[in-house]
Each structure stands twice: as structure tokens, then as C-alpha cells.
Amino acid sequence: MDTSLSPFKIFSGTKSRYMAEEICKELGVELGSMKIEHFADGEFEVSFEESVRGCEVYIVQSTFPNCDNLMELLLMIDAAKRASAKSVIAVMPYFGWARQDRKDKPRVSIAAKLVSDLLVTAGATRVITMDLHADQIQGFFNIPLDHLYASSVFIPYIQSLKLEDMVIATPDVGGAKRANNYAKYLDVPLVLCHKQRAKANVVAKMTVIGDVKDKNVILVDDMVDTAGTITKAADLMMENGAKSVRALASHAIMSDPATQRVNDSALTEMIFTNSIPYTKDCPKCTIISVARLFADTIRRVHSNQSISSQYLIK
């Protein structure tokens, strides 16, 4: 690790400690010491238990479950800034509130913009995140944002399966660009699913656009919440003659009853990264670590090197 620039330290919030420990192991450094003290009414206080004066401070924290983890992150950023850190980098494997990225009906908030403003106001000087729900969220920040892609770990895994007659599919039209990038890289056909929602998290109707007969299908998405869409798409693919259906998604939100739905579905395998801790019993689920991806990015940011060379596809 090149430490010829300024010293750097890595800290973690409560729910992302597992990720921070893996990142530190990859970098060969110790995880910084900090304390989070809770009060009886649910309020909490964060404090660094070692000096960060003049340091590059990297704070690893996903925002799921959303409210407490986001508040923890904001307080840690503020504490580091007030402790005279040279810079404060928020490392957010999962950036929550990203589904609210525009006004799609009257009188609603744009939560993704609000969260970006909160991070900057708290004192973040850079954000490192992965597979945002919408690429335009990068434009909400007036500080540097490094947007990583889980494809760098998913593509090698897909190739290791050595599937014949493979097609890439997307469970909704909104993810067509992401799925198309996978299909181009792997040089396989692309299939789309068109869905109509009755309301949030409830799919009313779904149609397959493309040929999946006698194909091994890989469904690509950025997150799975209740798993209603992804499992309905998998069942539909099998009804249309697919040999097998696997799905990959960067973020395992997996709100109940998602685990049961995946277990009961036609999916052969559900592949996630460990951006969010997922510990429920799901034999069909495979978790791939992205700690090395984030560690390498931290190393490159610290050494003022380009990070684009590690992208397979975007």
C-alpha cells in the first residue's frame, strides 16, 4: 500500500463492519476504533477513539436498513470533519433512497437528491458507491463520486458456469441498459420483460419480449426487495420454455417474504453481492464479496490513480 501521500484510516458503521473488516484485510491495515453510544430514547452519539487529524478518513456504511444507518453515517462524517480530518470519503456499497430519483407524480420528494445534499453538508468530500438504481444520481453530487459496477465480480462468475445457449434478460424495461451491457460483453441475445405495476412492490402483469425456448436465462437487476418481480419473471421464463433461470442483483434488500418467494420460485440460483448483509436461510442464494473491488478503489483513490481500468462493463 502506497502511504507516501497523507495517512489514511478506515472506519465503519454498525451494520457494515463485516464489509469494512474484509476491506481492511485486503488492504493490510487495521480497522479504526470508534464508539457508538445509544441513549434510552433511541438517539445515539458517535466518537472516534483515535486521532484523525490530517488523515484521509474512509467511512464504510451502507444505508440499509435506511434511517439509523444513514444517520450514523452523517454523524461519523460530521465528527471526522470536526476532528480536522484532511478529507472524509463515504464508502457506501449500497446507496439507499435511490428509487426516489425524480418527481414521477405531483407533490413527492426527490429523496436521492436530499440524501446527496445531506452527505455533502455533513462534510463528505467524496463518495464511493456501487450500482446506483439510476445513473443520473451521480449528477446530484457537487463532489467527486466514484460509481463502481458489480459486473466486475458477476461476469467472471457467469463465465465460470459455462452455460450453453445463454441469454441475458431483464425483469423490467427500466433495467434494459444494464442488461444490454451484459449481453454485449458476453455476446449473447437480450430478452426483455415488460411489467405493469398495480402499486409499489406489486406486479399486475408481465410479458416476455424475445425468445427463451431451450435457453439458459440470466436475469440481471440492481436490487431485489420483495422479490415479486424477479420470481414472477423467472416463472414466466420457464413457462415460455427456458431450460433454467438464474438471477443476479447487486443489492440483497430481500424484505419479507422475499426469501420464501425465491425458495418457492423457478429460479435455479439467486446471486447477490455482500453490499447488504444477508443472513437468512435461502439455499438458492449465492453471495459474492465485493470487498476486493472497494479495497482496490480505496487504494487507487489514495494513490491518485485511475479506477476506470478495473471496469469490465458499466
mmCIF file of C-alpha atoms in Angstrom:
data_model
loop_
_atom_site.group_PDB
_atom_site.id
_atom_site.type_symbol
_atom_site.label_atom_id
_atom_site.label_comp_id
_atom_site.label_asym_id
_atom_site.label_seq_id
_atom_site.Cartn_x
_atom_site.Cartn_y
_atom_site.Cartn_z
ATOM 1 C CA MET A 1 0.000 0.000 0.000
ATOM 2 C CA ASP A 2 1.432 3.372 -1.021
ATOM 3 C CA THR A 3 1.380 5.676 2.016
ATOM 4 C CA SER A 4 3.706 8.301 0.560
ATOM 5 C CA LEU A 5 0.837 10.805 0.390
ATOM 6 C CA SER A 6 -1.208 11.530 3.515
ATOM 7 C CA PRO A 7 -2.051 8.889 6.126
ATOM 8 C CA PHE A 8 -5.440 7.232 5.771
ATOM 9 C CA LYS A 9 -7.740 5.398 8.169
ATOM 10 C CA ILE A 10 -10.813 3.239 7.646
ATOM 11 C CA PHE A 11 -13.793 3.233 9.997
ATOM 12 C CA SER A 12 -17.157 1.528 9.917
ATOM 13 C CA GLY A 13 -20.728 1.997 10.997
ATOM 14 C CA THR A 14 -22.591 -0.674 12.938
ATOM 15 C CA LYS A 15 -24.195 -2.727 10.144
ATOM 16 C CA SER A 16 -21.288 -2.564 7.651
ATOM 17 C CA ARG A 17 -18.491 -3.662 9.962
ATOM 18 C CA TYR A 18 -18.263 -7.046 8.200
ATOM 19 C CA MET A 19 -17.515 -5.250 4.913
ATOM 20 C CA ALA A 20 -15.038 -2.833 6.484
ATOM 21 C CA GLU A 21 -13.138 -5.744 8.067
ATOM 22 C CA GLU A 22 -12.887 -7.505 4.695
ATOM 23 C CA ILE A 23 -11.701 -4.297 3.021
ATOM 24 C CA CYS A 24 -9.075 -3.748 5.715
ATOM 25 C CA LYS A 25 -7.879 -7.331 5.305
ATOM 26 C CA GLU A 26 -7.462 -6.781 1.555
ATOM 27 C CA LEU A 27 -5.518 -3.561 2.209
ATOM 28 C CA GLY A 28 -3.447 -4.983 5.051
ATOM 29 C CA VAL A 29 -4.493 -2.289 7.547
ATOM 30 C CA GLU A 30 -6.294 -2.202 10.888
ATOM 31 C CA LEU A 31 -9.905 -1.066 11.155
ATOM 32 C CA GLY A 32 -10.092 2.232 13.025
ATOM 33 C CA SER A 33 -11.573 2.376 16.512
ATOM 34 C CA MET A 34 -14.782 4.254 17.130
ATOM 35 C CA LYS A 35 -17.601 4.195 19.640
ATOM 36 C CA ILE A 36 -21.354 4.486 19.116
ATOM 37 C CA GLU A 37 -23.274 5.134 22.330
ATOM 38 C CA HIS A 38 -27.061 4.773 22.408
ATOM 39 C CA PHE A 39 -29.421 6.694 24.661
ATOM 40 C CA ALA A 40 -32.661 5.349 26.109
ATOM 41 C CA ASP A 41 -34.835 7.219 23.596
ATOM 42 C CA GLY A 42 -33.034 5.755 20.570
ATOM 43 C CA GLU A 43 -30.737 8.722 19.956
ATOM 44 C CA PHE A 44 -27.066 7.864 19.547
ATOM 45 C CA GLU A 45 -23.668 9.544 19.641
ATOM 46 C CA VAL A 46 -20.597 8.610 17.611
ATOM 47 C CA SER A 47 -16.979 9.318 18.546
ATOM 48 C CA PHE A 48 -13.610 8.414 17.069
ATOM 49 C CA GLU A 49 -11.385 6.724 19.630
ATOM 50 C CA GLU A 50 -8.166 7.723 17.859
ATOM 51 C CA SER A 51 -6.836 10.847 16.194
ATOM 52 C CA VAL A 52 -7.813 11.515 12.579
ATOM 53 C CA ARG A 53 -6.170 14.941 12.294
ATOM 54 C CA GLY A 54 -4.710 15.387 8.809
ATOM 55 C CA CYS A 55 -5.844 11.921 7.679
ATOM 56 C CA GLU A 56 -7.874 10.700 4.738
ATOM 57 C CA VAL A 57 -10.811 9.120 6.532
ATOM 58 C CA TYR A 58 -12.816 6.383 4.755
ATOM 59 C CA ILE A 59 -16.155 5.570 6.416
ATOM 60 C CA VAL A 60 -17.744 2.305 5.260
ATOM 61 C CA GLN A 61 -21.512 2.310 5.664
ATOM 62 C CA SER A 62 -24.411 1.119 3.548
ATOM 63 C CA THR A 63 -27.756 2.761 4.280
ATOM 64 C CA PHE A 64 -29.842 -0.353 4.835
ATOM 65 C CA PRO A 65 -31.904 -0.546 6.980
ATOM 66 C CA ASN A 66 -32.236 3.052 5.962
ATOM 67 C CA CYS A 67 -32.800 5.584 8.742
ATOM 68 C CA ASP A 68 -30.404 4.650 11.561
ATOM 69 C CA ASN A 69 -27.554 3.694 9.243
ATOM 70 C CA LEU A 70 -27.872 6.901 7.231
ATOM 71 C CA MET A 71 -27.902 8.956 10.437
ATOM 72 C CA GLU A 72 -24.881 7.043 11.733
ATOM 73 C CA LEU A 73 -23.022 7.818 8.531
ATOM 74 C CA LEU A 74 -23.886 11.521 8.677
ATOM 75 C CA LEU A 75 -22.765 11.772 12.306
ATOM 76 C CA MET A 76 -19.493 9.957 11.556
ATOM 77 C CA ILE A 77 -18.769 12.287 8.640
ATOM 78 C CA ASP A 78 -19.509 15.317 10.813
ATOM 79 C CA ALA A 79 -17.334 14.000 13.654
ATOM 80 C CA ALA A 80 -14.405 13.352 11.297
ATOM 81 C CA LYS A 81 -14.695 16.831 9.780
ATOM 82 C CA ARG A 82 -14.782 18.447 13.242
ATOM 83 C CA ALA A 83 -11.758 16.354 14.270
ATOM 84 C CA SER A 84 -9.722 18.026 11.482
ATOM 85 C CA ALA A 85 -9.590 15.112 9.032
ATOM 86 C CA LYS A 86 -7.939 16.151 5.772
ATOM 87 C CA SER A 87 -10.745 14.557 3.751
ATOM 88 C CA VAL A 88 -13.773 12.376 4.516
ATOM 89 C CA ILE A 89 -14.785 9.727 1.983
ATOM 90 C CA ALA A 90 -18.131 7.959 2.385
ATOM 91 C CA VAL A 91 -17.824 4.377 1.139
ATOM 92 C CA MET A 92 -21.413 3.282 0.514
ATOM 93 C CA PRO A 93 -21.662 -0.190 -1.071
ATOM 94 C CA TYR A 94 -25.445 0.327 -1.093
ATOM 95 C CA PHE A 95 -26.857 3.836 -1.569
ATOM 96 C CA GLY A 96 -30.394 3.834 -0.200
ATOM 97 C CA TRP A 97 -33.310 6.099 -1.142
ATOM 98 C CA ALA A 98 -32.132 5.836 -4.771
ATOM 99 C CA ARG A 99 -35.513 4.702 -6.090
ATOM 100 C CA GLN A 100 -36.824 8.212 -5.398
ATOM 101 C CA ASP A 101 -34.693 9.935 -8.028
ATOM 102 C CA ARG A 102 -37.299 12.116 -9.784
ATOM 103 C CA LYS A 103 -40.798 13.561 -9.474
ATOM 104 C CA ASP A 104 -42.903 10.915 -11.175
ATOM 105 C CA LYS A 105 -46.120 12.327 -9.698
ATOM 106 C CA PRO A 106 -47.130 15.604 -8.066
ATOM 107 C CA ARG A 107 -46.086 16.589 -4.525
ATOM 108 C CA VAL A 108 -43.389 13.963 -3.894
ATOM 109 C CA SER A 109 -39.834 14.394 -2.666
ATOM 110 C CA ILE A 110 -36.668 13.539 -4.579
ATOM 111 C CA ALA A 111 -35.077 11.609 -1.738
ATOM 112 C CA ALA A 112 -31.893 10.650 -3.606
ATOM 113 C CA LYS A 113 -31.084 14.346 -4.104
ATOM 114 C CA LEU A 114 -31.854 15.086 -0.453
ATOM 115 C CA VAL A 115 -29.514 12.321 0.735
ATOM 116 C CA SER A 116 -26.744 13.585 -1.544
ATOM 117 C CA ASP A 117 -27.164 17.090 -0.090
ATOM 118 C CA LEU A 118 -27.072 15.715 3.457
ATOM 119 C CA LEU A 119 -23.806 13.882 2.785
ATOM 120 C CA VAL A 120 -22.147 16.992 1.354
ATOM 121 C CA THR A 121 -23.494 19.241 4.123
ATOM 122 C CA ALA A 122 -22.225 16.817 6.776
ATOM 123 C CA GLY A 123 -18.731 17.179 5.299
ATOM 124 C CA ALA A 124 -18.150 14.333 2.834
ATOM 125 C CA THR A 125 -15.507 15.255 0.257
ATOM 126 C CA ARG A 126 -16.014 12.170 -1.928
ATOM 127 C CA VAL A 127 -18.447 9.259 -2.217
ATOM 128 C CA ILE A 128 -17.644 5.729 -3.398
ATOM 129 C CA THR A 129 -20.701 3.599 -4.169
ATOM 130 C CA MET A 130 -21.814 0.715 -6.386
ATOM 131 C CA ASP A 131 -24.618 0.143 -8.890
ATOM 132 C CA LEU A 132 -26.870 3.105 -8.201
ATOM 133 C CA HIS A 133 -30.507 2.471 -9.021
ATOM 134 C CA ALA A 134 -30.325 5.286 -11.591
ATOM 135 C CA ASP A 135 -27.130 6.608 -13.187
ATOM 136 C CA GLN A 136 -28.354 10.207 -13.100
ATOM 137 C CA ILE A 137 -27.985 10.252 -9.299
ATOM 138 C CA GLN A 138 -24.280 10.850 -9.914
ATOM 139 C CA GLY A 139 -25.266 14.327 -11.118
ATOM 140 C CA PHE A 140 -26.900 15.124 -7.777
ATOM 141 C CA PHE A 141 -23.460 15.473 -6.156
ATOM 142 C CA ASN A 142 -21.200 18.513 -6.328
ATOM 143 C CA ILE A 143 -18.281 16.445 -5.016
ATOM 144 C CA PRO A 144 -16.443 13.572 -6.754
ATOM 145 C CA LEU A 145 -18.406 10.325 -6.872
ATOM 146 C CA ASP A 146 -16.832 7.014 -7.882
ATOM 147 C CA HIS A 147 -19.540 4.721 -9.248
ATOM 148 C CA LEU A 148 -18.422 1.081 -9.196
ATOM 149 C CA TYR A 149 -20.098 -1.792 -11.032
ATOM 150 C CA ALA A 150 -20.783 -5.263 -9.668
ATOM 151 C CA SER A 151 -20.288 -6.620 -13.185
ATOM 152 C CA SER A 152 -16.585 -6.929 -12.348
ATOM 153 C CA VAL A 153 -17.448 -9.795 -9.970
ATOM 154 C CA PHE A 154 -20.606 -11.078 -11.680
ATOM 155 C CA ILE A 155 -19.128 -11.548 -15.163
ATOM 156 C CA PRO A 156 -16.346 -13.950 -14.039
ATOM 157 C CA TYR A 157 -18.930 -15.926 -12.045
ATOM 158 C CA ILE A 158 -21.297 -16.203 -15.022
ATOM 159 C CA GLN A 159 -18.414 -17.316 -17.251
ATOM 160 C CA SER A 160 -17.434 -19.963 -14.692
ATOM 161 C CA LEU A 161 -20.875 -21.587 -15.071
ATOM 162 C CA LYS A 162 -20.051 -22.419 -18.728
ATOM 163 C CA LEU A 163 -23.708 -22.287 -19.739
ATOM 164 C CA GLU A 164 -24.639 -23.096 -23.331
ATOM 165 C CA ASP A 165 -27.491 -21.345 -25.159
ATOM 166 C CA MET A 166 -27.368 -18.479 -22.686
ATOM 167 C CA VAL A 167 -29.476 -15.320 -22.911
ATOM 168 C CA ILE A 168 -29.415 -12.237 -20.716
ATOM 169 C CA ALA A 169 -32.800 -10.934 -19.576
ATOM 170 C CA THR A 170 -34.109 -8.006 -17.579
ATOM 171 C CA PRO A 171 -37.182 -8.252 -15.337
ATOM 172 C CA ASP A 172 -38.319 -4.778 -16.400
ATOM 173 C CA VAL A 173 -37.679 -2.335 -19.233
ATOM 174 C CA GLY A 174 -36.046 0.126 -16.831
ATOM 175 C CA GLY A 175 -33.059 -2.207 -16.482
ATOM 176 C CA ALA A 176 -32.642 -2.706 -20.241
ATOM 177 C CA LYS A 177 -29.420 -0.674 -20.486
ATOM 178 C CA ARG A 178 -27.721 -2.651 -17.724
ATOM 179 C CA ALA A 179 -28.808 -6.000 -19.164
ATOM 180 C CA ASN A 180 -27.826 -4.942 -22.685
ATOM 181 C CA ASN A 181 -24.285 -4.188 -21.487
ATOM 182 C CA TYR A 182 -24.014 -7.722 -20.084
ATOM 183 C CA ALA A 183 -25.405 -9.208 -23.293
ATOM 184 C CA LYS A 184 -22.927 -7.241 -25.422
ATOM 185 C CA TYR A 185 -19.942 -8.217 -23.312
ATOM 186 C CA LEU A 186 -20.906 -11.905 -23.262
ATOM 187 C CA ASP A 187 -22.043 -11.801 -26.923
ATOM 188 C CA VAL A 188 -25.430 -13.402 -26.216
ATOM 189 C CA PRO A 189 -29.031 -12.376 -27.044
ATOM 190 C CA LEU A 190 -31.043 -9.975 -24.879
ATOM 191 C CA VAL A 191 -34.619 -10.639 -23.707
ATOM 192 C CA LEU A 192 -36.870 -8.070 -22.046
ATOM 193 C CA CYS A 193 -39.764 -8.353 -19.635
ATOM 194 C CA HIS A 194 -42.450 -5.686 -19.718
ATOM 195 C CA LYS A 195 -44.230 -5.310 -16.393
ATOM 196 C CA GLN A 196 -47.202 -3.278 -15.256
ATOM 197 C CA ARG A 197 -47.437 -2.415 -11.568
ATOM 198 C CA ALA A 198 -50.719 -2.225 -9.660
ATOM 199 C CA LYS A 199 -48.846 -0.269 -6.927
ATOM 200 C CA ALA A 200 -45.387 -0.187 -5.343
ATOM 201 C CA ASN A 201 -43.946 -3.712 -4.879
ATOM 202 C CA VAL A 202 -46.983 -5.303 -6.599
ATOM 203 C CA VAL A 203 -46.718 -6.504 -10.215
ATOM 204 C CA ALA A 204 -50.067 -6.750 -12.031
ATOM 205 C CA LYS A 205 -48.974 -8.146 -15.412
ATOM 206 C CA MET A 206 -45.737 -9.231 -17.098
ATOM 207 C CA THR A 207 -44.904 -10.123 -20.717
ATOM 208 C CA VAL A 208 -41.734 -11.643 -22.229
ATOM 209 C CA ILE A 209 -40.271 -9.883 -25.285
ATOM 210 C CA GLY A 210 -37.876 -12.274 -27.009
ATOM 211 C CA ASP A 211 -37.152 -15.989 -27.380
ATOM 212 C CA VAL A 212 -36.178 -18.039 -24.304
ATOM 213 C CA LYS A 213 -37.193 -21.523 -25.513
ATOM 214 C CA ASP A 214 -34.460 -24.065 -24.670
ATOM 215 C CA LYS A 215 -32.249 -21.249 -23.308
ATOM 216 C CA ASN A 216 -30.383 -20.807 -20.038
ATOM 217 C CA VAL A 217 -31.588 -17.420 -18.834
ATOM 218 C CA ILE A 218 -29.656 -14.960 -16.644
ATOM 219 C CA LEU A 219 -31.888 -12.225 -15.212
ATOM 220 C CA VAL A 220 -29.999 -9.013 -14.373
ATOM 221 C CA ASP A 221 -31.180 -6.390 -11.874
ATOM 222 C CA ASP A 222 -29.662 -3.862 -9.474
ATOM 223 C CA MET A 223 -31.635 -4.827 -6.368
ATOM 224 C CA VAL A 224 -34.199 -7.313 -5.090
ATOM 225 C CA ASP A 225 -36.623 -6.016 -2.463
ATOM 226 C CA THR A 226 -39.727 -8.206 -2.062
ATOM 227 C CA ALA A 227 -38.616 -10.489 -4.959
ATOM 228 C CA GLY A 228 -42.061 -10.279 -6.535
ATOM 229 C CA THR A 229 -40.794 -9.059 -9.913
ATOM 230 C CA ILE A 230 -37.725 -11.300 -10.197
ATOM 231 C CA THR A 231 -39.562 -14.501 -9.219
ATOM 232 C CA LYS A 232 -42.530 -13.714 -11.466
ATOM 233 C CA ALA A 233 -40.097 -13.136 -14.342
ATOM 234 C CA ALA A 234 -38.321 -16.434 -13.621
ATOM 235 C CA ASP A 235 -41.598 -18.362 -13.549
ATOM 236 C CA LEU A 236 -42.658 -16.700 -16.797
ATOM 237 C CA MET A 237 -39.370 -17.649 -18.476
ATOM 238 C CA MET A 238 -39.866 -21.297 -17.532
ATOM 239 C CA GLU A 239 -43.461 -21.183 -18.801
ATOM 240 C CA ASN A 240 -42.038 -19.961 -22.124
ATOM 241 C CA GLY A 241 -39.736 -22.971 -22.416
ATOM 242 C CA ALA A 242 -36.476 -21.879 -20.765
ATOM 243 C CA LYS A 243 -34.059 -24.633 -19.665
ATOM 244 C CA SER A 244 -33.063 -22.809 -16.477
ATOM 245 C CA VAL A 245 -33.301 -19.359 -14.952
ATOM 246 C CA ARG A 246 -30.723 -17.693 -12.739
ATOM 247 C CA ALA A 247 -30.828 -14.137 -11.440
ATOM 248 C CA LEU A 248 -28.152 -11.747 -10.284
ATOM 249 C CA ALA A 249 -28.651 -8.499 -8.405
ATOM 250 C CA SER A 250 -26.157 -6.203 -6.749
ATOM 251 C CA HIS A 251 -28.115 -5.488 -3.577
ATOM 252 C CA ALA A 252 -29.957 -8.098 -1.482
ATOM 253 C CA ILE A 253 -32.580 -5.960 0.242
ATOM 254 C CA MET A 254 -34.791 -9.066 0.496
ATOM 255 C CA SER A 255 -37.687 -7.723 2.565
ATOM 256 C CA ASP A 256 -40.118 -10.388 3.767
ATOM 257 C CA PRO A 257 -41.465 -12.524 2.130
ATOM 258 C CA ALA A 258 -38.644 -12.320 -0.439
ATOM 259 C CA THR A 259 -36.642 -15.299 0.838
ATOM 260 C CA GLN A 260 -39.684 -17.580 0.741
ATOM 261 C CA ARG A 261 -40.563 -16.367 -2.744
ATOM 262 C CA VAL A 262 -37.073 -17.135 -4.048
ATOM 263 C CA ASN A 263 -37.103 -20.593 -2.456
ATOM 264 C CA ASP A 264 -40.532 -21.337 -3.951
ATOM 265 C CA SER A 265 -39.777 -19.928 -7.401
ATOM 266 C CA ALA A 266 -38.459 -21.494 -10.618
ATOM 267 C CA LEU A 267 -35.068 -19.855 -10.035
ATOM 268 C CA THR A 268 -32.121 -22.241 -10.082
ATOM 269 C CA GLU A 269 -29.906 -19.709 -8.323
ATOM 270 C CA MET A 270 -30.119 -16.140 -6.981
ATOM 271 C CA ILE A 271 -26.741 -14.352 -6.969
ATOM 272 C CA PHE A 272 -26.029 -11.260 -4.851
ATOM 273 C CA THR A 273 -23.053 -9.231 -3.698
ATOM 274 C CA ASN A 274 -22.490 -8.655 0.015
ATOM 275 C CA SER A 275 -23.183 -4.889 -0.223
ATOM 276 C CA ILE A 276 -26.001 -5.538 2.280
ATOM 277 C CA PRO A 277 -25.670 -8.235 4.959
ATOM 278 C CA TYR A 278 -27.958 -11.153 4.069
ATOM 279 C CA THR A 279 -28.121 -13.977 6.608
ATOM 280 C CA LYS A 280 -31.493 -15.638 6.039
ATOM 281 C CA ASP A 281 -31.751 -19.305 5.100
ATOM 282 C CA CYS A 282 -32.017 -19.438 1.309
ATOM 283 C CA PRO A 283 -30.339 -22.470 -0.324
ATOM 284 C CA LYS A 284 -30.742 -20.900 -3.767
ATOM 285 C CA CYS A 285 -28.786 -17.757 -2.836
ATOM 286 C CA THR A 286 -25.092 -17.259 -3.623
ATOM 287 C CA ILE A 287 -23.251 -14.269 -2.109
ATOM 288 C CA ILE A 288 -20.154 -12.854 -3.835
ATOM 289 C CA SER A 289 -17.920 -10.443 -1.934
ATOM 290 C CA VAL A 290 -17.111 -7.009 -3.382
ATOM 291 C CA ALA A 291 -14.617 -6.161 -0.624
ATOM 292 C CA ARG A 292 -11.664 -6.512 -3.005
ATOM 293 C CA LEU A 293 -13.365 -4.176 -5.505
ATOM 294 C CA PHE A 294 -13.796 -1.482 -2.848
ATOM 295 C CA ALA A 295 -10.336 -2.066 -1.387
ATOM 296 C CA ASP A 296 -8.737 -1.645 -4.793
ATOM 297 C CA THR A 297 -10.742 1.540 -5.371
ATOM 298 C CA ILE A 298 -9.638 2.966 -1.997
ATOM 299 C CA ARG A 299 -6.048 2.100 -2.876
ATOM 300 C CA ARG A 300 -6.342 3.881 -6.219
ATOM 301 C CA VAL A 301 -8.110 6.935 -4.794
ATOM 302 C CA HIS A 302 -5.477 7.258 -2.081
ATOM 303 C CA SER A 303 -2.661 6.985 -4.646
ATOM 304 C CA ASN A 304 -4.368 9.320 -7.165
ATOM 305 C CA GLN A 305 -4.653 6.543 -9.763
ATOM 306 C CA SER A 306 -7.407 5.958 -12.296
ATOM 307 C CA ILE A 307 -10.126 3.494 -11.281
ATOM 308 C CA SER A 308 -11.729 3.089 -14.718
ATOM 309 C CA SER A 309 -9.286 0.354 -15.765
ATOM 310 C CA GLN A 310 -10.928 -2.124 -13.358
ATOM 311 C CA TYR A 311 -14.366 -1.885 -15.004
ATOM 312 C CA LEU A 312 -15.368 -4.805 -17.207
ATOM 313 C CA ILE A 313 -18.646 -3.207 -18.246
ATOM 314 C CA LYS A 314 -20.689 -0.289 -16.933
#
